Amino acid sequence: MRRALLIIGLVSLAAPSGCGRGSGKPTGTAADPVTVCERLADVCRLDGNRLGVCAARTSGAGFTCASQH
């Protein structure tokens, strides 16, 4: 029983997570903003330290990083 739990624990640590960790791609949160908007409402980097939110373009073609203020 102890060996089975150890094996399960090691496998779960070695398995890739579904949360984007390890993929190298930003998650779109304030702690990990995206540089190119691909999804609506992701947190994006405008320039330097300023953050924005990914919004739909008025033309309907893709997304843009809009200021939060």
mmCIF file of N, CA, C and O in Angstrom:
data_model
loop_
_atom_site.group_PDB
_atom_site.id
_atom_site.type_symbol
_atom_site.label_atom_id
_atom_site.label_comp_id
_atom_site.label_asym_id
_atom_site.label_seq_id
_atom_site.Cartn_x
_atom_site.Cartn_y
_atom_site.Cartn_z
ATOM 1 N N MET A 1 0.828 -1.200 0.000
ATOM 2 C CA MET A 1 0.000 0.000 0.000
ATOM 3 C C MET A 1 0.871 1.263 0.000
ATOM 4 O O MET A 1 0.590 2.191 -0.742
ATOM 5 N N ARG A 2 1.880 1.275 0.814
ATOM 6 C CA ARG A 2 2.759 2.423 0.892
ATOM 7 C C ARG A 2 3.476 2.662 -0.436
ATOM 8 O O ARG A 2 3.625 3.797 -0.880
ATOM 9 N N ARG A 3 3.906 1.593 -1.059
ATOM 10 C CA ARG A 3 4.605 1.689 -2.344
ATOM 11 C C ARG A 3 3.670 2.248 -3.418
ATOM 12 O O ARG A 3 4.072 3.069 -4.241
ATOM 13 N N ALA A 4 2.405 1.825 -3.412
ATOM 14 C CA ALA A 4 1.432 2.309 -4.393
ATOM 15 C C ALA A 4 1.207 3.812 -4.239
ATOM 16 O O ALA A 4 1.141 4.547 -5.224
ATOM 17 N N LEU A 5 1.103 4.278 -2.999
ATOM 18 C CA LEU A 5 0.915 5.713 -2.771
ATOM 19 C C LEU A 5 2.137 6.504 -3.219
ATOM 20 O O LEU A 5 2.006 7.592 -3.791
ATOM 21 N N LEU A 6 3.321 5.961 -2.974
ATOM 22 C CA LEU A 6 4.540 6.624 -3.410
ATOM 23 C C LEU A 6 4.593 6.726 -4.935
ATOM 24 O O LEU A 6 4.906 7.778 -5.491
ATOM 25 N N ILE A 7 4.239 5.653 -5.611
ATOM 26 C CA ILE A 7 4.248 5.653 -7.077
ATOM 27 C C ILE A 7 3.227 6.643 -7.625
ATOM 28 O O ILE A 7 3.523 7.416 -8.538
ATOM 29 N N ILE A 8 2.036 6.661 -7.051
ATOM 30 C CA ILE A 8 0.999 7.603 -7.496
ATOM 31 C C ILE A 8 1.465 9.043 -7.288
ATOM 32 O O ILE A 8 1.290 9.902 -8.155
ATOM 33 N N GLY A 9 2.088 9.315 -6.161
ATOM 34 C CA GLY A 9 2.589 10.659 -5.882
ATOM 35 C C GLY A 9 3.662 11.087 -6.869
ATOM 36 O O GLY A 9 3.653 12.207 -7.368
ATOM 37 N N LEU A 10 4.581 10.189 -7.167
ATOM 38 C CA LEU A 10 5.648 10.513 -8.116
ATOM 39 C C LEU A 10 5.116 10.714 -9.527
ATOM 40 O O LEU A 10 5.548 11.616 -10.243
ATOM 41 N N VAL A 11 4.153 9.902 -9.931
ATOM 42 C CA VAL A 11 3.566 10.049 -11.266
ATOM 43 C C VAL A 11 2.826 11.373 -11.373
ATOM 44 O O VAL A 11 2.913 12.071 -12.381
ATOM 45 N N SER A 12 2.096 11.767 -10.323
ATOM 46 C CA SER A 12 1.345 13.023 -10.389
ATOM 47 C C SER A 12 2.278 14.230 -10.442
ATOM 48 O O SER A 12 1.952 15.250 -11.056
ATOM 49 N N LEU A 13 3.448 14.133 -9.820
ATOM 50 C CA LEU A 13 4.410 15.236 -9.897
ATOM 51 C C LEU A 13 5.076 15.321 -11.262
ATOM 52 O O LEU A 13 5.401 16.403 -11.738
ATOM 53 N N ALA A 14 5.275 14.187 -11.893
ATOM 54 C CA ALA A 14 5.959 14.151 -13.184
ATOM 55 C C ALA A 14 5.027 14.452 -14.353
ATOM 56 O O ALA A 14 5.472 14.849 -15.419
ATOM 57 N N ALA A 15 3.730 14.278 -14.156
ATOM 58 C CA ALA A 15 2.767 14.488 -15.242
ATOM 59 C C ALA A 15 2.626 15.971 -15.541
ATOM 60 O O ALA A 15 2.639 16.794 -14.638
ATOM 61 N N PRO A 16 2.482 16.346 -16.822
ATOM 62 C CA PRO A 16 2.282 17.755 -17.165
ATOM 63 C C PRO A 16 0.924 18.224 -16.662
ATOM 64 O O PRO A 16 -0.055 17.493 -16.714
ATOM 65 N N SER A 17 0.882 19.426 -16.151
ATOM 66 C CA SER A 17 -0.385 19.956 -15.651
ATOM 67 C C SER A 17 -1.173 20.597 -16.773
ATOM 68 O O SER A 17 -0.621 21.035 -17.771
ATOM 69 N N GLY A 18 -2.471 20.712 -16.594
ATOM 70 C CA GLY A 18 -3.333 21.315 -17.599
ATOM 71 C C GLY A 18 -3.505 22.805 -17.414
ATOM 72 O O GLY A 18 -4.292 23.433 -18.088
ATOM 73 N N CYS A 19 -2.781 23.406 -16.487
ATOM 74 C CA CYS A 19 -2.962 24.825 -16.177
ATOM 75 C C CYS A 19 -1.989 25.734 -16.891
ATOM 76 O O CYS A 19 -1.826 26.884 -16.533
ATOM 77 N N GLY A 20 -1.281 25.227 -17.868
ATOM 78 C CA GLY A 20 -0.355 26.059 -18.612
ATOM 79 C C GLY A 20 1.021 26.143 -17.998
ATOM 80 O O GLY A 20 1.897 26.782 -18.529
ATOM 81 N N ARG A 21 1.217 25.541 -16.831
ATOM 82 C CA ARG A 21 2.535 25.560 -16.210
ATOM 83 C C ARG A 21 3.511 24.769 -17.044
ATOM 84 O O ARG A 21 3.206 23.702 -17.524
ATOM 85 N N GLY A 22 4.684 25.300 -17.204
ATOM 86 C CA GLY A 22 5.714 24.594 -17.933
ATOM 87 C C GLY A 22 5.622 24.753 -19.448
ATOM 88 O O GLY A 22 6.494 24.343 -20.163
ATOM 89 N N SER A 23 4.541 25.350 -19.933
ATOM 90 C CA SER A 23 4.387 25.494 -21.376
ATOM 91 C C SER A 23 5.147 26.709 -21.906
ATOM 92 O O SER A 23 5.333 26.836 -23.103
ATOM 93 N N GLY A 24 5.556 27.616 -21.003
ATOM 94 C CA GLY A 24 6.275 28.800 -21.418
ATOM 95 C C GLY A 24 5.355 29.918 -21.880
ATOM 96 O O GLY A 24 5.786 31.024 -22.130
ATOM 97 N N LYS A 25 4.078 29.654 -22.007
ATOM 98 C CA LYS A 25 3.104 30.636 -22.444
ATOM 99 C C LYS A 25 2.510 31.351 -21.226
ATOM 100 O O LYS A 25 2.172 30.712 -20.247
ATOM 101 N N PRO A 26 2.388 32.675 -21.262
ATOM 102 C CA PRO A 26 1.767 33.391 -20.151
ATOM 103 C C PRO A 26 0.311 32.947 -19.954
ATOM 104 O O PRO A 26 -0.364 32.555 -20.905
ATOM 105 N N THR A 27 -0.157 33.046 -18.720
ATOM 106 C CA THR A 27 -1.507 32.579 -18.401
ATOM 107 C C THR A 27 -2.578 33.654 -18.573
ATOM 108 O O THR A 27 -3.761 33.356 -18.544
ATOM 109 N N GLY A 28 -2.184 34.909 -18.710
ATOM 110 C CA GLY A 28 -3.172 35.980 -18.897
ATOM 111 C C GLY A 28 -3.750 36.499 -17.596
ATOM 112 O O GLY A 28 -4.854 37.017 -17.565
ATOM 113 N N THR A 29 -2.976 36.378 -16.512
ATOM 114 C CA THR A 29 -3.392 36.907 -15.216
ATOM 115 C C THR A 29 -2.528 38.118 -14.890
ATOM 116 O O THR A 29 -1.532 38.379 -15.575
ATOM 117 N N ALA A 30 -2.877 38.836 -13.838
ATOM 118 C CA ALA A 30 -2.101 40.012 -13.448
ATOM 119 C C ALA A 30 -0.663 39.633 -13.087
ATOM 120 O O ALA A 30 0.260 40.404 -13.317
ATOM 121 N N ALA A 31 -0.465 38.445 -12.551
ATOM 122 C CA ALA A 31 0.874 37.987 -12.196
ATOM 123 C C ALA A 31 1.645 37.478 -13.412
ATOM 124 O O ALA A 31 2.868 37.399 -13.376
ATOM 125 N N ASP A 32 0.946 37.131 -14.484
ATOM 126 C CA ASP A 32 1.574 36.572 -15.683
ATOM 127 C C ASP A 32 0.840 37.059 -16.939
ATOM 128 O O ASP A 32 0.171 36.295 -17.625
ATOM 129 N N PRO A 33 0.942 38.376 -17.249
ATOM 130 C CA PRO A 33 0.182 38.943 -18.373
ATOM 131 C C PRO A 33 0.714 38.482 -19.730
ATOM 132 O O PRO A 33 1.885 38.166 -19.874
ATOM 133 N N VAL A 34 -0.180 38.465 -20.711
ATOM 134 C CA VAL A 34 0.204 38.106 -22.082
ATOM 135 C C VAL A 34 0.770 39.335 -22.788
ATOM 136 O O VAL A 34 0.488 40.470 -22.401
ATOM 137 N N THR A 35 1.555 39.119 -23.812
ATOM 138 C CA THR A 35 2.059 40.234 -24.616
ATOM 139 C C THR A 35 1.263 40.385 -25.908
ATOM 140 O O THR A 35 1.206 41.458 -26.480
ATOM 141 N N VAL A 36 0.644 39.295 -26.361
ATOM 142 C CA VAL A 36 -0.203 39.312 -27.557
ATOM 143 C C VAL A 36 -1.567 38.755 -27.169
ATOM 144 O O VAL A 36 -1.665 37.643 -26.659
ATOM 145 N N CYS A 37 -2.618 39.523 -27.392
ATOM 146 C CA CYS A 37 -3.964 39.099 -27.024
ATOM 147 C C CYS A 37 -4.487 38.027 -27.978
ATOM 148 O O CYS A 37 -4.527 38.241 -29.186
ATOM 149 N N GLU A 38 -4.866 36.900 -27.402
ATOM 150 C CA GLU A 38 -5.468 35.809 -28.171
ATOM 151 C C GLU A 38 -6.830 35.416 -27.629
ATOM 152 O O GLU A 38 -7.585 34.741 -28.307
ATOM 153 N N ARG A 39 -7.119 35.845 -26.387
ATOM 154 C CA ARG A 39 -8.411 35.515 -25.762
ATOM 155 C C ARG A 39 -8.998 36.756 -25.109
ATOM 156 O O ARG A 39 -8.276 37.590 -24.562
ATOM 157 N N LEU A 40 -10.292 36.874 -25.150
ATOM 158 C CA LEU A 40 -11.023 37.979 -24.540
ATOM 159 C C LEU A 40 -10.827 37.961 -23.029
ATOM 160 O O LEU A 40 -10.872 36.899 -22.409
ATOM 161 N N ALA A 41 -10.588 39.110 -22.428
ATOM 162 C CA ALA A 41 -10.492 39.343 -20.989
ATOM 163 C C ALA A 41 -9.191 38.874 -20.355
ATOM 164 O O ALA A 41 -9.065 38.917 -19.141
ATOM 165 N N ASP A 42 -8.205 38.438 -21.139
ATOM 166 C CA ASP A 42 -6.889 38.145 -20.564
ATOM 167 C C ASP A 42 -6.264 39.455 -20.111
ATOM 168 O O ASP A 42 -6.522 40.515 -20.683
ATOM 169 N N VAL A 43 -5.419 39.411 -19.087
ATOM 170 C CA VAL A 43 -4.650 40.577 -18.680
ATOM 171 C C VAL A 43 -3.447 40.656 -19.613
ATOM 172 O O VAL A 43 -2.778 39.657 -19.866
ATOM 173 N N CYS A 44 -3.199 41.844 -20.164
ATOM 174 C CA CYS A 44 -2.113 42.015 -21.134
ATOM 175 C C CYS A 44 -1.191 43.146 -20.691
ATOM 176 O O CYS A 44 -1.552 43.980 -19.880
ATOM 177 N N ARG A 45 -0.006 43.167 -21.257
ATOM 178 C CA ARG A 45 0.973 44.206 -20.948
ATOM 179 C C ARG A 45 0.905 45.272 -22.038
ATOM 180 O O ARG A 45 1.133 44.995 -23.209
ATOM 181 N N LEU A 46 0.559 46.506 -21.627
ATOM 182 C CA LEU A 46 0.512 47.628 -22.577
ATOM 183 C C LEU A 46 1.924 48.066 -22.917
ATOM 184 O O LEU A 46 2.312 48.095 -24.072
ATOM 185 N N ASP A 47 2.664 48.475 -21.920
ATOM 186 C CA ASP A 47 4.071 48.851 -22.073
ATOM 187 C C ASP A 47 4.679 48.943 -20.682
ATOM 188 O O ASP A 47 4.020 49.327 -19.731
ATOM 189 N N GLY A 48 5.901 48.574 -20.552
ATOM 190 C CA GLY A 48 6.566 48.640 -19.255
ATOM 191 C C GLY A 48 5.781 47.915 -18.175
ATOM 192 O O GLY A 48 5.559 46.716 -18.273
ATOM 193 N N ASN A 49 5.330 48.674 -17.167
ATOM 194 C CA ASN A 49 4.595 48.084 -16.053
ATOM 195 C C ASN A 49 3.087 48.241 -16.174
ATOM 196 O O ASN A 49 2.352 47.757 -15.313
ATOM 197 N N ARG A 50 2.618 48.928 -17.192
ATOM 198 C CA ARG A 50 1.172 49.149 -17.335
ATOM 199 C C ARG A 50 0.483 47.906 -17.866
ATOM 200 O O ARG A 50 0.942 47.287 -18.826
ATOM 201 N N LEU A 51 -0.648 47.572 -17.236
ATOM 202 C CA LEU A 51 -1.422 46.415 -17.665
ATOM 203 C C LEU A 51 -2.718 46.852 -18.298
ATOM 204 O O LEU A 51 -3.235 47.936 -18.032
ATOM 205 N N GLY A 52 -3.252 46.010 -19.150
ATOM 206 C CA GLY A 52 -4.531 46.253 -19.795
ATOM 207 C C GLY A 52 -5.335 44.973 -19.827
ATOM 208 O O GLY A 52 -4.968 43.973 -19.219
ATOM 209 N N VAL A 53 -6.439 45.008 -20.543
ATOM 210 C CA VAL A 53 -7.313 43.846 -20.682
ATOM 211 C C VAL A 53 -7.540 43.610 -22.171
ATOM 212 O O VAL A 53 -7.780 44.555 -22.926
ATOM 213 N N CYS A 54 -7.479 42.359 -22.586
ATOM 214 C CA CYS A 54 -7.714 42.024 -23.987
ATOM 215 C C CYS A 54 -9.189 42.254 -24.326
ATOM 216 O O CYS A 54 -10.078 41.747 -23.639
ATOM 217 N N ALA A 55 -9.427 43.051 -25.345
ATOM 218 C CA ALA A 55 -10.790 43.386 -25.764
ATOM 219 C C ALA A 55 -10.925 43.135 -27.260
ATOM 220 O O ALA A 55 -9.939 43.171 -28.002
ATOM 221 N N ALA A 56 -12.148 42.911 -27.704
ATOM 222 C CA ALA A 56 -12.405 42.685 -29.129
ATOM 223 C C ALA A 56 -12.218 43.999 -29.884
ATOM 224 O O ALA A 56 -12.610 45.064 -29.409
ATOM 225 N N ARG A 57 -11.597 43.935 -31.033
ATOM 226 C CA ARG A 57 -11.439 45.124 -31.886
ATOM 227 C C ARG A 57 -12.810 45.536 -32.420
ATOM 228 O O ARG A 57 -13.678 44.706 -32.648
ATOM 229 N N THR A 58 -12.985 46.811 -32.652
ATOM 230 C CA THR A 58 -14.267 47.293 -33.172
ATOM 231 C C THR A 58 -14.533 46.775 -34.574
ATOM 232 O O THR A 58 -15.678 46.636 -34.981
ATOM 233 N N SER A 59 -13.459 46.456 -35.297
ATOM 234 C CA SER A 59 -13.626 45.916 -36.647
ATOM 235 C C SER A 59 -14.056 44.454 -36.617
ATOM 236 O O SER A 59 -14.451 43.899 -37.633
ATOM 237 N N GLY A 60 -13.946 43.834 -35.419
ATOM 238 C CA GLY A 60 -14.309 42.429 -35.298
ATOM 239 C C GLY A 60 -13.183 41.475 -35.647
ATOM 240 O O GLY A 60 -13.343 40.264 -35.579
ATOM 241 N N ALA A 61 -12.023 42.016 -36.020
ATOM 242 C CA ALA A 61 -10.894 41.169 -36.410
ATOM 243 C C ALA A 61 -9.885 41.079 -35.278
ATOM 244 O O ALA A 61 -9.028 41.936 -35.131
ATOM 245 N N GLY A 62 -10.003 40.069 -34.438
ATOM 246 C CA GLY A 62 -9.017 39.823 -33.380
ATOM 247 C C GLY A 62 -9.233 40.643 -32.134
ATOM 248 O O GLY A 62 -10.320 41.168 -31.886
ATOM 249 N N PHE A 63 -8.155 40.757 -31.364
ATOM 250 C CA PHE A 63 -8.215 41.411 -30.064
ATOM 251 C C PHE A 63 -7.136 42.481 -29.962
ATOM 252 O O PHE A 63 -6.136 42.442 -30.664
ATOM 253 N N THR A 64 -7.347 43.415 -29.045
ATOM 254 C CA THR A 64 -6.378 44.458 -28.768
ATOM 255 C C THR A 64 -6.243 44.613 -27.261
ATOM 256 O O THR A 64 -7.163 44.256 -26.515
ATOM 257 N N CYS A 65 -5.113 45.133 -26.802
ATOM 258 C CA CYS A 65 -4.887 45.356 -25.387
ATOM 259 C C CYS A 65 -5.383 46.761 -25.048
ATOM 260 O O CYS A 65 -4.815 47.761 -25.491
ATOM 261 N N ALA A 66 -6.453 46.836 -24.279
ATOM 262 C CA ALA A 66 -7.066 48.125 -23.919
ATOM 263 C C ALA A 66 -6.670 48.509 -22.496
ATOM 264 O O ALA A 66 -6.571 47.655 -21.626
ATOM 265 N N SER A 67 -6.461 49.779 -22.259
ATOM 266 C CA SER A 67 -6.119 50.279 -20.946
ATOM 267 C C SER A 67 -7.229 49.971 -19.942
ATOM 268 O O SER A 67 -8.407 50.006 -20.276
ATOM 269 N N GLN A 68 -6.837 49.725 -18.704
ATOM 270 C CA GLN A 68 -7.832 49.438 -17.650
ATOM 271 C C GLN A 68 -8.426 50.716 -17.084
ATOM 272 O O GLN A 68 -9.415 50.678 -16.381
ATOM 273 N N HIS A 69 -7.800 51.879 -17.356
ATOM 274 C CA HIS A 69 -8.288 53.132 -16.762
ATOM 275 C C HIS A 69 -8.699 54.108 -17.833
ATOM 276 O O HIS A 69 -8.199 54.233 -18.850
#
